[in-house]
PDB file of N, CA and C in Angstrom:
ATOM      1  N   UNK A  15      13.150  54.955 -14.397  1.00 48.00           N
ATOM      2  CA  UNK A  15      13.593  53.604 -14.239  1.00 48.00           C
ATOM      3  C   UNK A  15      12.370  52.710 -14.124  1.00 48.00           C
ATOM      4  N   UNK A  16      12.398  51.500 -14.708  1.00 51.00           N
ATOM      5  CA  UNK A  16      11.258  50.629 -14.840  1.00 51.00           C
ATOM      6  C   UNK A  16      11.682  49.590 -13.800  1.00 51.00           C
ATOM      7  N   UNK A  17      10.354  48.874 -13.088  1.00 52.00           N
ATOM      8  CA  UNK A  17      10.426  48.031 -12.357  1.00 52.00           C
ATOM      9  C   UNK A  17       9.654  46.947 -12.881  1.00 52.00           C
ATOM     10  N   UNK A  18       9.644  46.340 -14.202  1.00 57.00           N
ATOM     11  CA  UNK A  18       9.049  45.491 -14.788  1.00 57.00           C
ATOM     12  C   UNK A  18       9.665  44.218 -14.530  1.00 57.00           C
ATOM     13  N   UNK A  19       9.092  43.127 -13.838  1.00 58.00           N
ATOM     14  CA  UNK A  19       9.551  41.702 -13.319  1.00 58.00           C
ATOM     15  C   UNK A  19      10.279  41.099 -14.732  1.00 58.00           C
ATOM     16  N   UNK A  20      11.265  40.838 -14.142  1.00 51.00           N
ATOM     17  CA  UNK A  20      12.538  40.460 -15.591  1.00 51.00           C
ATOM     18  C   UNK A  20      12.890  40.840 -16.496  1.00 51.00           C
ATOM     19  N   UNK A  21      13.163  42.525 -15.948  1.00 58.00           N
ATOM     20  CA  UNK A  21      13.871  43.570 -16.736  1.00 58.00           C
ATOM     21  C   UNK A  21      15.530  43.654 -16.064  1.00 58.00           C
ATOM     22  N   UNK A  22      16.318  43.451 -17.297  1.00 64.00           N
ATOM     23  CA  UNK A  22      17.237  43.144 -16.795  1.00 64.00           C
ATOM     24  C   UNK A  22      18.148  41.878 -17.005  1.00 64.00           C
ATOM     25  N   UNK A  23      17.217  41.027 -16.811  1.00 68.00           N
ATOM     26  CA  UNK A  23      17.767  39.625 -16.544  1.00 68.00           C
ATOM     27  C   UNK A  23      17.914  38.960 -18.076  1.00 68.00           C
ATOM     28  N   UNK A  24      18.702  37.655 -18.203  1.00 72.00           N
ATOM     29  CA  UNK A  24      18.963  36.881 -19.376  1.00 72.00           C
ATOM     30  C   UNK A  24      17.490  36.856 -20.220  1.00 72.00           C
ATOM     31  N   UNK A  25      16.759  36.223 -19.115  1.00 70.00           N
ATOM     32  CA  UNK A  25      15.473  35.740 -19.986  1.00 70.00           C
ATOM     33  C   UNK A  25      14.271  36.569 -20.197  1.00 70.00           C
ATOM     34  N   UNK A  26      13.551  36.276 -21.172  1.00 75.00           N
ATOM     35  CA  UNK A  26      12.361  36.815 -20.891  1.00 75.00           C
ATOM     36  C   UNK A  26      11.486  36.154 -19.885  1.00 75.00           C
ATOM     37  N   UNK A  27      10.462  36.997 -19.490  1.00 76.00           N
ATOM     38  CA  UNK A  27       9.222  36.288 -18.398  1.00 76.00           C
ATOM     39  C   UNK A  27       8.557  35.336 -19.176  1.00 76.00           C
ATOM     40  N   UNK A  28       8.508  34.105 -18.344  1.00 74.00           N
ATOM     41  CA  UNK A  28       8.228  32.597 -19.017  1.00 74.00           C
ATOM     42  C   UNK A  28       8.882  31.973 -20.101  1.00 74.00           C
ATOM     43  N   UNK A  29       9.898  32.212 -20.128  1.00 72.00           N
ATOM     44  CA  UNK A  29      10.847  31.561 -20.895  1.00 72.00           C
ATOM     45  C   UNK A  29      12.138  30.802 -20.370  1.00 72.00           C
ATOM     46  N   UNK A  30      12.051  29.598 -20.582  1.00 69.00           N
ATOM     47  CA  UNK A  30      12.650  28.523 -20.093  1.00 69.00           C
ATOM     48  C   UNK A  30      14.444  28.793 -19.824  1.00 69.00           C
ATOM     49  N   UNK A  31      14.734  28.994 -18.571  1.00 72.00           N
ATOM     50  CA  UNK A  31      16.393  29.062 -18.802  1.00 72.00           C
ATOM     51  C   UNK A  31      16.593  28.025 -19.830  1.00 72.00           C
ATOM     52  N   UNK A  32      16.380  26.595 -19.855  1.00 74.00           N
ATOM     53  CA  UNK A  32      17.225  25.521 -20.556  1.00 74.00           C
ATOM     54  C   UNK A  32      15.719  24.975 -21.554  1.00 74.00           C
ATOM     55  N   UNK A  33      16.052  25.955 -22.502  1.00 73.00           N
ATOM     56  CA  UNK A  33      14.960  25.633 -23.681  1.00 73.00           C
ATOM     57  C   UNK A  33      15.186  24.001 -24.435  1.00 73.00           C
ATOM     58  N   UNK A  34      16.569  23.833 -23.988  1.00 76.00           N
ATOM     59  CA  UNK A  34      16.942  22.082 -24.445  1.00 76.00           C
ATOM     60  C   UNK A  34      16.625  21.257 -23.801  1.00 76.00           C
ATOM     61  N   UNK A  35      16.515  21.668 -22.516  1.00 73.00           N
ATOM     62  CA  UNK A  35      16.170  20.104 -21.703  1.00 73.00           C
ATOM     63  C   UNK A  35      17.168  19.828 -21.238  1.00 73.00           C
ATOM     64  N   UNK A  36      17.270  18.624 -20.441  1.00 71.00           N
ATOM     65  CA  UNK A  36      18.693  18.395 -19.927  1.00 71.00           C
ATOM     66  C   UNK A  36      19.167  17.416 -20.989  1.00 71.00           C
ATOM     67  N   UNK A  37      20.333  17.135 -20.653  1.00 76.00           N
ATOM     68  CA  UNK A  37      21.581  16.842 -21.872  1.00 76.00           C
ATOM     69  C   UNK A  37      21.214  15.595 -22.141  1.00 76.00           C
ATOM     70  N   UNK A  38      20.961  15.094 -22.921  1.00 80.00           N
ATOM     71  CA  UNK A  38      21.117  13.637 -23.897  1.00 80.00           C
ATOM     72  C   UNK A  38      22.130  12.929 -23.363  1.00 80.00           C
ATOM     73  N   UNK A  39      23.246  13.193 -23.573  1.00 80.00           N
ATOM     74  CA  UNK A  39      23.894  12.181 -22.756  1.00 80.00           C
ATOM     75  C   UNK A  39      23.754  11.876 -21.618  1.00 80.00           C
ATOM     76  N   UNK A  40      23.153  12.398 -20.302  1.00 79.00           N
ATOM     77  CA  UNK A  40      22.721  12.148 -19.020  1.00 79.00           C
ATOM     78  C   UNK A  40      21.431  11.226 -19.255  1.00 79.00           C
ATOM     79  N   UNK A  41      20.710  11.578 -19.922  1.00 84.00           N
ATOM     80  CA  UNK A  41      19.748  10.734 -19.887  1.00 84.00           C
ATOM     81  C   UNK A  41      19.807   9.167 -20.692  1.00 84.00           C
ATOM     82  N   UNK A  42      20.931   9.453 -21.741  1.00 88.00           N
ATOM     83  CA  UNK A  42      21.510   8.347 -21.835  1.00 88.00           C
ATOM     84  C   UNK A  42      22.116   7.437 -21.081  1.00 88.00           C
ATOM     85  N   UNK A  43      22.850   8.145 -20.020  1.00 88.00           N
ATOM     86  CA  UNK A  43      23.358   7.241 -19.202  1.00 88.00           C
ATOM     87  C   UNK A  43      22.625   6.955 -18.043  1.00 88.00           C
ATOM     88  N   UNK A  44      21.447   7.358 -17.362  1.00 89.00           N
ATOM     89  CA  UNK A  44      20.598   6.759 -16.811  1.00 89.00           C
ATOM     90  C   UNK A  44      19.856   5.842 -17.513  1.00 89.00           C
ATOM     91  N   UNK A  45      19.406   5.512 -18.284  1.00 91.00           N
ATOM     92  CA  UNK A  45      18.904   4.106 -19.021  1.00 91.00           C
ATOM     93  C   UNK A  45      19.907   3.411 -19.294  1.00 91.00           C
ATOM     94  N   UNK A  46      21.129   3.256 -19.299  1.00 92.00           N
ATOM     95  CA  UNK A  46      22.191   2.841 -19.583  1.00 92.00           C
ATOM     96  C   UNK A  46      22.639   1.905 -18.294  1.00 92.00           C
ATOM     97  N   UNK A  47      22.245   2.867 -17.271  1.00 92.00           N
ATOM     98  CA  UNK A  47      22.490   2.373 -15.889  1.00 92.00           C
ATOM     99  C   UNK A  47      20.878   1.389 -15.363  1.00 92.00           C
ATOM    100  N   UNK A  48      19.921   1.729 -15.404  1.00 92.00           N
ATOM    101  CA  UNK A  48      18.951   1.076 -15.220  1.00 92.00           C
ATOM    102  C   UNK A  48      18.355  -0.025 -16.100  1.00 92.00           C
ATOM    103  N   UNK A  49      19.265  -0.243 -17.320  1.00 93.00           N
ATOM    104  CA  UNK A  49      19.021  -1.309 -18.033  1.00 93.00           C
ATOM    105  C   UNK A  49      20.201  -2.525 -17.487  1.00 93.00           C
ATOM    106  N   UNK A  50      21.156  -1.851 -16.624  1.00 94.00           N
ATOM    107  CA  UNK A  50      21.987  -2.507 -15.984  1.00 94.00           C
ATOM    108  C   UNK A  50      21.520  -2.992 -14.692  1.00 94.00           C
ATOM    109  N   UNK A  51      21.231  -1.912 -14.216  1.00 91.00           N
ATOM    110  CA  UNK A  51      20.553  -2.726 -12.740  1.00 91.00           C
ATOM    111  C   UNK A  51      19.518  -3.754 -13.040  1.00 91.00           C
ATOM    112  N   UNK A  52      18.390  -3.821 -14.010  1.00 91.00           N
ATOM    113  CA  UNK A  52      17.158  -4.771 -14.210  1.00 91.00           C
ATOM    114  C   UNK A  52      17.978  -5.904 -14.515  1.00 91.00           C
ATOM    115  N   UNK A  53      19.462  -5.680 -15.536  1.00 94.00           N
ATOM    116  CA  UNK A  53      19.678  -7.121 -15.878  1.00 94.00           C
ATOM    117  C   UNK A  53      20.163  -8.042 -15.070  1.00 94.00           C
ATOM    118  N   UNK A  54      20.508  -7.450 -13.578  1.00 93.00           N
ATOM    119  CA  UNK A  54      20.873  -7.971 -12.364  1.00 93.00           C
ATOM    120  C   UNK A  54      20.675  -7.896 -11.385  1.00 93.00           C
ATOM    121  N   UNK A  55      19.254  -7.423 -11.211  1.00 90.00           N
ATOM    122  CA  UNK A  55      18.495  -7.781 -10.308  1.00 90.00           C
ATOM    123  C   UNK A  55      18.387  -8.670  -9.254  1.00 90.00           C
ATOM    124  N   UNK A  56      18.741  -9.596  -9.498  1.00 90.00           N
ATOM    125  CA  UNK A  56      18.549 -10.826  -7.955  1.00 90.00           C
ATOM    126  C   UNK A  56      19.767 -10.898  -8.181  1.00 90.00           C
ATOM    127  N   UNK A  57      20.717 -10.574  -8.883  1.00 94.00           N
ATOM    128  CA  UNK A  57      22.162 -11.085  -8.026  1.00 94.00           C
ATOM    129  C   UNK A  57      22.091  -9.992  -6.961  1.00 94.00           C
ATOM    130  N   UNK A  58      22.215  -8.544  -7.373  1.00 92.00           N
ATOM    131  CA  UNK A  58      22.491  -7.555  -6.521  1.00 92.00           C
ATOM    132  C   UNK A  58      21.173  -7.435  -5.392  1.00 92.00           C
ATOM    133  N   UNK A  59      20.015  -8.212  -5.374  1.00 90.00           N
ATOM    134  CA  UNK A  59      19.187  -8.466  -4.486  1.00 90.00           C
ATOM    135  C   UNK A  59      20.121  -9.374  -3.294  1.00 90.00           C
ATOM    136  N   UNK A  60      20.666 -10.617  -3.775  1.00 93.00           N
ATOM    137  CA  UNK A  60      20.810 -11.283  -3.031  1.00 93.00           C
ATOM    138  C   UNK A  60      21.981 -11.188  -2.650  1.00 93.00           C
ATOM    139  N   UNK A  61      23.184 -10.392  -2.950  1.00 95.00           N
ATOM    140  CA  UNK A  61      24.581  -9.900  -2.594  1.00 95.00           C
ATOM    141  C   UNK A  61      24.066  -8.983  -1.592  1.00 95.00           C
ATOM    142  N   UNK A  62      23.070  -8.201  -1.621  1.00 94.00           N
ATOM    143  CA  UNK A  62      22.618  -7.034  -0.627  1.00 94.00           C
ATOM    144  C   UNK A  62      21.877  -7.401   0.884  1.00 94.00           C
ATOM    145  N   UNK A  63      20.744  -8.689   0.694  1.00 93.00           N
ATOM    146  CA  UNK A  63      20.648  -9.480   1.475  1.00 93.00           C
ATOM    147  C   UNK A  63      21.786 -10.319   2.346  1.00 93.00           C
ATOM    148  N   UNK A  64      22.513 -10.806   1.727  1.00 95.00           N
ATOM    149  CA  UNK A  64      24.216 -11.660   2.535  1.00 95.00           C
ATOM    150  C   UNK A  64      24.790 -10.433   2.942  1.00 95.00           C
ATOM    151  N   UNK A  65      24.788  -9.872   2.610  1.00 95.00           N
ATOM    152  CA  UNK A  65      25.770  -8.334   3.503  1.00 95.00           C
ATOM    153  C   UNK A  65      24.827  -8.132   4.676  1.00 95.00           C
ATOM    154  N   UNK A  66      23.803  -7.504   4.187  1.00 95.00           N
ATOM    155  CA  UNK A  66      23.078  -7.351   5.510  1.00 95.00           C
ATOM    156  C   UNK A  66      22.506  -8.355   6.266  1.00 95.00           C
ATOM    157  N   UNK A  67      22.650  -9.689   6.207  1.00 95.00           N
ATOM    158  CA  UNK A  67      22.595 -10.583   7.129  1.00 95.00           C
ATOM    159  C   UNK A  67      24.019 -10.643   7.999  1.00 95.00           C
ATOM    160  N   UNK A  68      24.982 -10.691   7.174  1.00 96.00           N
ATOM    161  CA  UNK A  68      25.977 -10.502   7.784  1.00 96.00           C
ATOM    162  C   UNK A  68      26.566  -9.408   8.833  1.00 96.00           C
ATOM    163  N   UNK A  69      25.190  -8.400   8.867  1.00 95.00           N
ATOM    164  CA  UNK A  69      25.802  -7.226   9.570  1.00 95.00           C
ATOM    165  C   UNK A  69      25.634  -5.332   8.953  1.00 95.00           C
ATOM    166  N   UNK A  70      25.805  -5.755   7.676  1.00 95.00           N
ATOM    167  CA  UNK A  70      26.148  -4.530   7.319  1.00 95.00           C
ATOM    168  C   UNK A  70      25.369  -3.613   7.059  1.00 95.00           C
ATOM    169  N   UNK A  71      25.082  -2.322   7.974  1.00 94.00           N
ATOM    170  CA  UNK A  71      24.209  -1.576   8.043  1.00 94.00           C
ATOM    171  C   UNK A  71      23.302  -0.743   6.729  1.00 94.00           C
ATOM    172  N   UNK A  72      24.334  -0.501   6.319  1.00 95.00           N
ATOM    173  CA  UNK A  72      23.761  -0.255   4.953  1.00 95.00           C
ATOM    174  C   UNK A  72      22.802  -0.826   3.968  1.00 95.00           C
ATOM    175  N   UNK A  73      23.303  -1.840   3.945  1.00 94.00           N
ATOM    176  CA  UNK A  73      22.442  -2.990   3.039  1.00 94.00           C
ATOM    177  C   UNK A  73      21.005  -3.305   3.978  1.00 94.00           C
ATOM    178  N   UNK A  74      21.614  -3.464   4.949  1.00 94.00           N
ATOM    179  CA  UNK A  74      20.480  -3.742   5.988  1.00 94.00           C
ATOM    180  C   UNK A  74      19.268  -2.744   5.372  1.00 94.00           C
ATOM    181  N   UNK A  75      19.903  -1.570   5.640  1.00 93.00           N
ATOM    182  CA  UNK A  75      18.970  -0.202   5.028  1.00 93.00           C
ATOM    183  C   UNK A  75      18.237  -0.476   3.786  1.00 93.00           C
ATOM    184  N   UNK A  76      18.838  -0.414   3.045  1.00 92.00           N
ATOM    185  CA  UNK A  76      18.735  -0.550   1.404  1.00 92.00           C
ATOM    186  C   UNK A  76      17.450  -1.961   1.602  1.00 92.00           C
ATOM    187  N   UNK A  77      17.547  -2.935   2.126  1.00 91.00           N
ATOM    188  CA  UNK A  77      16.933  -4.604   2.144  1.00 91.00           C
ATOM    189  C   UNK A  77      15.496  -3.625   2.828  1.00 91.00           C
ATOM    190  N   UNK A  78      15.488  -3.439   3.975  1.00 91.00           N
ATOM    191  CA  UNK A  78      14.423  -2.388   4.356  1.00 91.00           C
ATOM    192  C   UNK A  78      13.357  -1.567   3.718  1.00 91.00           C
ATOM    193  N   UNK A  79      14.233  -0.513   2.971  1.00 90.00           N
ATOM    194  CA  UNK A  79      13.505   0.102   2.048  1.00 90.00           C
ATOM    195  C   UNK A  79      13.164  -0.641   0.868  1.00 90.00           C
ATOM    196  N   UNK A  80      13.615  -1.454   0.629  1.00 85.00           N
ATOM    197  CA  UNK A  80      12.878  -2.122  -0.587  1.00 85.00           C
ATOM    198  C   UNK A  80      11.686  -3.048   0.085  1.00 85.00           C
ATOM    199  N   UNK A  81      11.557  -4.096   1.256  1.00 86.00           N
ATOM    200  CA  UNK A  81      10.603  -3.972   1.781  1.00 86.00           C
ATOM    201  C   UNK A  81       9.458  -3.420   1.809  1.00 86.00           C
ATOM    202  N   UNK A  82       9.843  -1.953   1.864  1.00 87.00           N
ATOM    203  CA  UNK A  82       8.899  -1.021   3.015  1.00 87.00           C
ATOM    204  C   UNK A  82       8.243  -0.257   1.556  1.00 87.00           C
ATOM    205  N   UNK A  83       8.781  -0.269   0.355  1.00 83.00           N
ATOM    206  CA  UNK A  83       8.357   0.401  -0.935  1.00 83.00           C
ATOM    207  C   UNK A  83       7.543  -0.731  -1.409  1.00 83.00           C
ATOM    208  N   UNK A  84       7.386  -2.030  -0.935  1.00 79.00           N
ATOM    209  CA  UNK A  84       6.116  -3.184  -1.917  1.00 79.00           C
ATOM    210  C   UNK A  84       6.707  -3.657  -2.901  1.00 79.00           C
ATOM    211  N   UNK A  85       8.047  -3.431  -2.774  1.00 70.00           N
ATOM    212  CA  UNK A  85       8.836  -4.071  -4.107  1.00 70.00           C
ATOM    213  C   UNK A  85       9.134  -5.687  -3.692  1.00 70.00           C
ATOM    214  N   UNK A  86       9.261  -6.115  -2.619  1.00 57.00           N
ATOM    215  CA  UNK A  86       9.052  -7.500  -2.640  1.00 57.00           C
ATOM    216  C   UNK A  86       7.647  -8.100  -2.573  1.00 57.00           C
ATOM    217  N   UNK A  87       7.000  -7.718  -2.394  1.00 61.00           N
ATOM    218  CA  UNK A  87       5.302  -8.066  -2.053  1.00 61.00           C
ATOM    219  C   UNK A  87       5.037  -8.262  -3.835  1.00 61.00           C
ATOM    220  N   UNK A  88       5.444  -6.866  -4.542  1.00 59.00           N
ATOM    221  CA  UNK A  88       4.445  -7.138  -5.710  1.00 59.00           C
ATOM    222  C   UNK A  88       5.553  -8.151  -7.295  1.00 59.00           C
ATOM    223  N   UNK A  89       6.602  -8.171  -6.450  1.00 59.00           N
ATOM    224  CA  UNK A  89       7.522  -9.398  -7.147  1.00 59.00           C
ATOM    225  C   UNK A  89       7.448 -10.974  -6.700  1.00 59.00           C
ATOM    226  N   UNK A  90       7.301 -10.846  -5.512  1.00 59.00           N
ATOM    227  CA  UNK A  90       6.657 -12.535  -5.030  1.00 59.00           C
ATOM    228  C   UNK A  90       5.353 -13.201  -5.669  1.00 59.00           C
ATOM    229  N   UNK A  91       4.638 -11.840  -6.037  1.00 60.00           N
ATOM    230  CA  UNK A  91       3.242 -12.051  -6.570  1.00 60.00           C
ATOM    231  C   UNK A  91       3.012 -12.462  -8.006  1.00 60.00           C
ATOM    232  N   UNK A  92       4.264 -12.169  -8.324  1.00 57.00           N
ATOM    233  CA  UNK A  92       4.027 -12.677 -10.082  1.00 57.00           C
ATOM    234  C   UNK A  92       4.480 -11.297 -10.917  1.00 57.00           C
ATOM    235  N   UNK A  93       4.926 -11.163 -11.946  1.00 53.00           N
ATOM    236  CA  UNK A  93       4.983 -10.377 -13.238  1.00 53.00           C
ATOM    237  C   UNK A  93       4.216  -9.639 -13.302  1.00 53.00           C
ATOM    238  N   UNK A  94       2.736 -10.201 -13.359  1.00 51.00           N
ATOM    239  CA  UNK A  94       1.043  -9.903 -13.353  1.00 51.00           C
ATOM    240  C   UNK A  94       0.380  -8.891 -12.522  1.00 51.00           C
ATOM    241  N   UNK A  95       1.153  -8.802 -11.691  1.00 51.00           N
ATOM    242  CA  UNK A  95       0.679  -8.410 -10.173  1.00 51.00           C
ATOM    243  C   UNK A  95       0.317  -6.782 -10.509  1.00 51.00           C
ATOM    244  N   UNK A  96      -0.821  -6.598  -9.538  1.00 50.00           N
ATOM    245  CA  UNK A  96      -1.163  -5.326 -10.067  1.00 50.00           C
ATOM    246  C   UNK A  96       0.159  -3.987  -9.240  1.00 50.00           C
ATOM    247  N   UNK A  97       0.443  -3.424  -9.918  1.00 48.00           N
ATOM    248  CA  UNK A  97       1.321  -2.606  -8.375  1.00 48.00           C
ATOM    249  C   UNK A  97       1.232  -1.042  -9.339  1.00 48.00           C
ATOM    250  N   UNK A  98       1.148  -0.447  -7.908  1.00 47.00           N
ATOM    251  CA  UNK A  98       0.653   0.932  -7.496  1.00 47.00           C
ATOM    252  C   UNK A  98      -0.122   1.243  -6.431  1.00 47.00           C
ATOM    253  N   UNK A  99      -0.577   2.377  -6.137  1.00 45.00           N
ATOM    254  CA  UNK A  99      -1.151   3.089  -4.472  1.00 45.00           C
ATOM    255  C   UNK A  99      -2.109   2.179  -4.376  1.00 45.00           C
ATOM    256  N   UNK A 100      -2.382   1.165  -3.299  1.00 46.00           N
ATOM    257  CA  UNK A 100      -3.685   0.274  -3.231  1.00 46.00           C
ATOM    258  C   UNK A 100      -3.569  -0.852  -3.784  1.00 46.00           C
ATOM    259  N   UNK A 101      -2.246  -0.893  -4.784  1.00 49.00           N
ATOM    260  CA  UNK A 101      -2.169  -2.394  -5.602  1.00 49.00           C
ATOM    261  C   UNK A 101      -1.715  -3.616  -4.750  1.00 49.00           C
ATOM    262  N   UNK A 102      -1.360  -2.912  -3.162  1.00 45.00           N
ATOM    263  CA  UNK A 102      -0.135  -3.939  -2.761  1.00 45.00           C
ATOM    264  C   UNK A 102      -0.729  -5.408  -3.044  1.00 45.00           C
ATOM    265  N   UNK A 103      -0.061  -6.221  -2.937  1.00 47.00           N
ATOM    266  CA  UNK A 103      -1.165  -7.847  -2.748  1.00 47.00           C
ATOM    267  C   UNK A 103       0.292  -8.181  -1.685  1.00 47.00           C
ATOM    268  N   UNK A 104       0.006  -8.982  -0.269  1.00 49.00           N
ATOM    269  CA  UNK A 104       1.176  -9.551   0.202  1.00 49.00           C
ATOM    270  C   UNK A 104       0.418 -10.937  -0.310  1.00 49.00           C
ATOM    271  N   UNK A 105       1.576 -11.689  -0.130  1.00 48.00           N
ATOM    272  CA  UNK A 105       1.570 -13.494  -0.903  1.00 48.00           C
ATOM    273  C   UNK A 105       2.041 -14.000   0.695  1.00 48.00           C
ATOM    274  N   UNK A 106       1.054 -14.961   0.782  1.00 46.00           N
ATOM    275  CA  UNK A 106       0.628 -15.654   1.940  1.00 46.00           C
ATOM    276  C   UNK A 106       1.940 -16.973   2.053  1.00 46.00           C
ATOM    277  N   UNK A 107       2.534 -16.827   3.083  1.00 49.00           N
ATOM    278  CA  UNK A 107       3.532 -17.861   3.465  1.00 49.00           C
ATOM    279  C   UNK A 107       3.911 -18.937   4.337  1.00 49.00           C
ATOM    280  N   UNK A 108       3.440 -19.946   4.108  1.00 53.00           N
ATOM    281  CA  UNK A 108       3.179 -21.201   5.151  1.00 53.00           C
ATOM    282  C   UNK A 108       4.288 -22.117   4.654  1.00 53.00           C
ATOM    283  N   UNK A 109       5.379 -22.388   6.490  1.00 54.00           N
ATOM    284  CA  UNK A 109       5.960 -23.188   6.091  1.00 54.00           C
ATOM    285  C   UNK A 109       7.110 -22.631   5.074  1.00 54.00           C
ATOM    286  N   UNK A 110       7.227 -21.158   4.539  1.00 52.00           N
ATOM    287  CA  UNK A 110       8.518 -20.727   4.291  1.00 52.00           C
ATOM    288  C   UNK A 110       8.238 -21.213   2.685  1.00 52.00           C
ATOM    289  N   UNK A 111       7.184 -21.603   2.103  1.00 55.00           N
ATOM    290  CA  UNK A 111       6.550 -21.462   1.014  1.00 55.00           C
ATOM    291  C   UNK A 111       5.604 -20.545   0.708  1.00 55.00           C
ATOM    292  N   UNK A 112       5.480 -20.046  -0.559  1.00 52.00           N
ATOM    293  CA  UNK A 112       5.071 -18.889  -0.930  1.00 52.00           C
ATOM    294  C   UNK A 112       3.700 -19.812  -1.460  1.00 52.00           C
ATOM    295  N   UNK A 113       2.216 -19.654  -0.734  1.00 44.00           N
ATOM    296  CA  UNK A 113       1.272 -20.125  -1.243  1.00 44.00           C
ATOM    297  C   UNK A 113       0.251 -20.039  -2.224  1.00 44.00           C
TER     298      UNK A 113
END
């Protein structure tokens, strides 16, 4: 009897269970979905903000973590803005204007 590592089994050693990749249509429908979220962006920013001002823990959460990820820092900053590890820039606010 042989004890050769992946004797036995479906695959050969180093050979990919899913030589396809994952399914085309999944990945279709994640760009499908994220070309949806970008196109509504500040509504669902600011529907998420009024909830969680209003209370609601969740959103509260969600308003937080987007915070706490530099996603408002490097969107206040412009289009331009450099973003990545070290990119943060915060935008200076006097008076509840963005300076």
């Amino acid at each position: 009897m042989t004890s050769e590592k992946g004797a036995g089994t479906r695959f050969k050693p180093g050979q990919s269970g899913n030589p396809a990749g994952p399914a085309k249509a999944l990945d279709k429908s994640r760009r499908a979905l994220a070309r949806l979220i970008a196109d509504n962006a500040a509504e669902i920013c600011a529907t998420t903000l009024r909830l969680a001002l209003a209370g609601d823990p969740s959103c509260a959460a969600a308003m937080t973590n987007l915070i706490a990820s530099g996603f408002a820092e490097a969107s206040a900053a412009g289009k331009n803005a450099a973003v990545g590890p070290g990119a943060r820039s915060t935008p200076m606010v006097i008076d509840g204007e963005l300076a």
